[in-house]
Amino acid sequence: MAKYLISFEKGAMDHFTEEDWPEVGKASNAVEQEAKDAGVFVFAGGLDYVDDDVEAAVVAVDGVVTDGPYPESKELIGGVMIVDVPTREEALKWAAKNAAACRCAQDVRKFMYDPEID
């Protein structure tokens, strides 16, 4: 088995109207529950970048902390789901389900193998 990060960029869901959110949330929660039922779910969550009290930071190797990345940056991740599946094809199937539920494209990245954990 391998772990895959399924994610989407911040702002990918900004086109929704207020009326869309309950349906999108319900669909997203259904995909998460399906992954749990299938035994492949590891973690999922949206990342907060809207509230004024969100303080993103970058910590350098020397421990220096600087503000950022900034909410204006397109590189910010908006949400993630991690699945533990046997193949890339299986991860892509979960990404497709998540894309349909969230109504936005999903990035898929495989975590590096760690013999201490895997």
PDB file of C-alpha atoms in Angstrom:
ATOM      1  CA  MET A   1       0.000   0.000   0.000  1.00  0.00           C
ATOM      2  CA  ALA A   2       1.090   3.571  -0.609  1.00  0.00           C
ATOM      3  CA  LYS A   3      -0.205   6.861   0.688  1.00  0.00           C
ATOM      4  CA  TYR A   4      -1.355   9.509  -1.774  1.00  0.00           C
ATOM      5  CA  LEU A   5      -2.128  13.167  -1.198  1.00  0.00           C
ATOM      6  CA  ILE A   6      -5.178  14.345  -3.104  1.00  0.00           C
ATOM      7  CA  SER A   7      -5.437  18.125  -2.945  1.00  0.00           C
ATOM      8  CA  PHE A   8      -6.785  21.210  -4.627  1.00  0.00           C
ATOM      9  CA  GLU A   9      -5.563  24.782  -4.810  1.00  0.00           C
ATOM     10  CA  LYS A  10      -6.936  27.561  -2.680  1.00  0.00           C
ATOM     11  CA  GLY A  11      -9.569  29.406  -4.601  1.00  0.00           C
ATOM     12  CA  ALA A  12     -10.635  26.370  -6.641  1.00  0.00           C
ATOM     13  CA  MET A  13     -14.013  26.487  -4.911  1.00  0.00           C
ATOM     14  CA  ASP A  14     -14.447  30.272  -4.862  1.00  0.00           C
ATOM     15  CA  HIS A  15     -16.966  30.208  -7.714  1.00  0.00           C
ATOM     16  CA  PHE A  16     -19.660  28.605  -5.570  1.00  0.00           C
ATOM     17  CA  THR A  17     -22.689  30.519  -4.458  1.00  0.00           C
ATOM     18  CA  GLU A  18     -23.862  30.375  -0.857  1.00  0.00           C
ATOM     19  CA  GLU A  19     -26.562  27.933  -1.970  1.00  0.00           C
ATOM     20  CA  ASP A  20     -23.961  25.508  -3.436  1.00  0.00           C
ATOM     21  CA  TRP A  21     -22.046  24.920  -0.210  1.00  0.00           C
ATOM     22  CA  PRO A  22     -24.434  22.533   1.582  1.00  0.00           C
ATOM     23  CA  GLU A  23     -24.609  20.223  -1.454  1.00  0.00           C
ATOM     24  CA  VAL A  24     -20.833  20.340  -2.021  1.00  0.00           C
ATOM     25  CA  GLY A  25     -20.198  19.648   1.679  1.00  0.00           C
ATOM     26  CA  LYS A  26     -22.597  16.724   1.665  1.00  0.00           C
ATOM     27  CA  ALA A  27     -20.989  15.249  -1.474  1.00  0.00           C
ATOM     28  CA  SER A  28     -17.485  15.704  -0.071  1.00  0.00           C
ATOM     29  CA  ASN A  29     -18.445  14.089   3.234  1.00  0.00           C
ATOM     30  CA  ALA A  30     -19.957  11.166   1.312  1.00  0.00           C
ATOM     31  CA  VAL A  31     -16.661  10.542  -0.525  1.00  0.00           C
ATOM     32  CA  GLU A  32     -14.801  10.701   2.795  1.00  0.00           C
ATOM     33  CA  GLN A  33     -17.219   8.190   4.331  1.00  0.00           C
ATOM     34  CA  GLU A  34     -16.877   5.920   1.297  1.00  0.00           C
ATOM     35  CA  ALA A  35     -13.079   5.994   1.700  1.00  0.00           C
ATOM     36  CA  LYS A  36     -13.461   5.163   5.399  1.00  0.00           C
ATOM     37  CA  ASP A  37     -15.802   2.286   4.600  1.00  0.00           C
ATOM     38  CA  ALA A  38     -13.299   1.008   2.004  1.00  0.00           C
ATOM     39  CA  GLY A  39     -10.507   1.130   4.599  1.00  0.00           C
ATOM     40  CA  VAL A  40      -8.312   3.519   2.581  1.00  0.00           C
ATOM     41  CA  PHE A  41      -9.001   6.794   4.411  1.00  0.00           C
ATOM     42  CA  VAL A  42      -6.105   8.370   6.324  1.00  0.00           C
ATOM     43  CA  PHE A  43      -7.038  12.049   6.697  1.00  0.00           C
ATOM     44  CA  ALA A  44      -8.983  14.877   5.063  1.00  0.00           C
ATOM     45  CA  GLY A  45      -9.544  18.539   5.731  1.00  0.00           C
ATOM     46  CA  GLY A  46      -9.828  22.009   4.311  1.00  0.00           C
ATOM     47  CA  LEU A  47      -7.194  24.600   5.069  1.00  0.00           C
ATOM     48  CA  ASP A  48      -8.274  27.951   6.467  1.00  0.00           C
ATOM     49  CA  TYR A  49      -7.014  30.992   4.609  1.00  0.00           C
ATOM     50  CA  VAL A  50     -10.055  33.229   4.866  1.00  0.00           C
ATOM     51  CA  ASP A  51     -10.167  34.353   8.496  1.00  0.00           C
ATOM     52  CA  ASP A  52      -8.178  37.380   9.578  1.00  0.00           C
ATOM     53  CA  ASP A  53      -6.565  35.391  12.387  1.00  0.00           C
ATOM     54  CA  VAL A  54      -4.982  32.811  10.041  1.00  0.00           C
ATOM     55  CA  GLU A  55      -1.267  33.310  10.378  1.00  0.00           C
ATOM     56  CA  ALA A  56       0.609  31.309   7.760  1.00  0.00           C
ATOM     57  CA  ALA A  57       4.347  31.170   8.310  1.00  0.00           C
ATOM     58  CA  VAL A  58       7.499  29.837   6.737  1.00  0.00           C
ATOM     59  CA  VAL A  59      10.139  28.479   9.127  1.00  0.00           C
ATOM     60  CA  ALA A  60      13.682  28.436   7.708  1.00  0.00           C
ATOM     61  CA  VAL A  61      16.274  25.786   8.525  1.00  0.00           C
ATOM     62  CA  ASP A  62      17.869  28.195  10.993  1.00  0.00           C
ATOM     63  CA  GLY A  63      14.544  28.622  12.805  1.00  0.00           C
ATOM     64  CA  VAL A  64      13.799  32.117  11.492  1.00  0.00           C
ATOM     65  CA  VAL A  65      10.047  32.591  11.095  1.00  0.00           C
ATOM     66  CA  THR A  66       8.652  34.853   8.395  1.00  0.00           C
ATOM     67  CA  ASP A  67       5.055  35.622   7.526  1.00  0.00           C
ATOM     68  CA  GLY A  68       3.671  33.852   4.503  1.00  0.00           C
ATOM     69  CA  PRO A  69       2.869  32.284   2.241  1.00  0.00           C
ATOM     70  CA  TYR A  70       0.290  34.925   1.652  1.00  0.00           C
ATOM     71  CA  PRO A  71      -3.388  34.263   0.847  1.00  0.00           C
ATOM     72  CA  GLU A  72      -2.903  35.952  -2.531  1.00  0.00           C
ATOM     73  CA  SER A  73      -0.482  33.181  -3.510  1.00  0.00           C
ATOM     74  CA  LYS A  74      -1.890  30.597  -5.912  1.00  0.00           C
ATOM     75  CA  GLU A  75       0.456  28.004  -4.430  1.00  0.00           C
ATOM     76  CA  LEU A  76      -1.601  27.609  -1.273  1.00  0.00           C
ATOM     77  CA  ILE A  77      -3.455  24.332  -0.840  1.00  0.00           C
ATOM     78  CA  GLY A  78      -7.169  24.693  -0.168  1.00  0.00           C
ATOM     79  CA  GLY A  79      -7.946  21.169   0.994  1.00  0.00           C
ATOM     80  CA  VAL A  80      -6.512  17.682   1.225  1.00  0.00           C
ATOM     81  CA  MET A  81      -7.424  14.036   1.444  1.00  0.00           C
ATOM     82  CA  ILE A  82      -4.900  11.285   2.110  1.00  0.00           C
ATOM     83  CA  VAL A  83      -5.657   7.734   1.048  1.00  0.00           C
ATOM     84  CA  ASP A  84      -3.659   4.544   1.515  1.00  0.00           C
ATOM     85  CA  VAL A  85      -4.183   2.434  -1.604  1.00  0.00           C
ATOM     86  CA  PRO A  86      -2.287  -0.296  -3.477  1.00  0.00           C
ATOM     87  CA  THR A  87      -1.859   1.528  -6.810  1.00  0.00           C
ATOM     88  CA  ARG A  88      -1.684   4.945  -8.443  1.00  0.00           C
ATOM     89  CA  GLU A  89      -4.750   4.014 -10.481  1.00  0.00           C
ATOM     90  CA  GLU A  90      -6.707   3.496  -7.265  1.00  0.00           C
ATOM     91  CA  ALA A  91      -5.562   6.917  -5.997  1.00  0.00           C
ATOM     92  CA  LEU A  92      -6.711   8.474  -9.269  1.00  0.00           C
ATOM     93  CA  LYS A  93     -10.146   6.885  -8.823  1.00  0.00           C
ATOM     94  CA  TRP A  94     -10.451   8.495  -5.373  1.00  0.00           C
ATOM     95  CA  ALA A  95      -9.251  11.815  -6.808  1.00  0.00           C
ATOM     96  CA  ALA A  96     -11.947  11.593  -9.488  1.00  0.00           C
ATOM     97  CA  LYS A  97     -14.602  11.021  -6.824  1.00  0.00           C
ATOM     98  CA  ASN A  98     -13.264  13.963  -4.840  1.00  0.00           C
ATOM     99  CA  ALA A  99     -13.148  16.172  -7.954  1.00  0.00           C
ATOM    100  CA  ALA A 100     -16.788  15.413  -8.705  1.00  0.00           C
ATOM    101  CA  ALA A 101     -17.829  16.051  -5.097  1.00  0.00           C
ATOM    102  CA  CYS A 102     -15.815  19.252  -4.674  1.00  0.00           C
ATOM    103  CA  ARG A 103     -16.478  20.394  -8.242  1.00  0.00           C
ATOM    104  CA  CYS A 104     -12.824  21.214  -8.841  1.00  0.00           C
ATOM    105  CA  ALA A 105      -9.681  19.561 -10.195  1.00  0.00           C
ATOM    106  CA  GLN A 106      -7.550  17.533  -7.800  1.00  0.00           C
ATOM    107  CA  ASP A 107      -3.771  17.084  -7.658  1.00  0.00           C
ATOM    108  CA  VAL A 108      -2.468  13.600  -6.835  1.00  0.00           C
ATOM    109  CA  ARG A 109       0.957  13.050  -5.280  1.00  0.00           C
ATOM    110  CA  LYS A 110       2.463   9.884  -3.838  1.00  0.00           C
ATOM    111  CA  PHE A 111       4.205  10.115  -0.484  1.00  0.00           C
ATOM    112  CA  MET A 112       7.784   8.876  -0.397  1.00  0.00           C
ATOM    113  CA  TYR A 113       8.234   5.347   0.898  1.00  0.00           C
ATOM    114  CA  ASP A 114       9.490   5.236   4.476  1.00  0.00           C
ATOM    115  CA  PRO A 115      10.707   1.790   5.597  1.00  0.00           C
ATOM    116  CA  GLU A 116      10.437   2.886   9.242  1.00  0.00           C
ATOM    117  CA  ILE A 117       6.688   3.440   8.857  1.00  0.00           C
ATOM    118  CA  ASP A 118       5.512   1.408   5.862  1.00  0.00           C
TER     119      ASP A 118
END
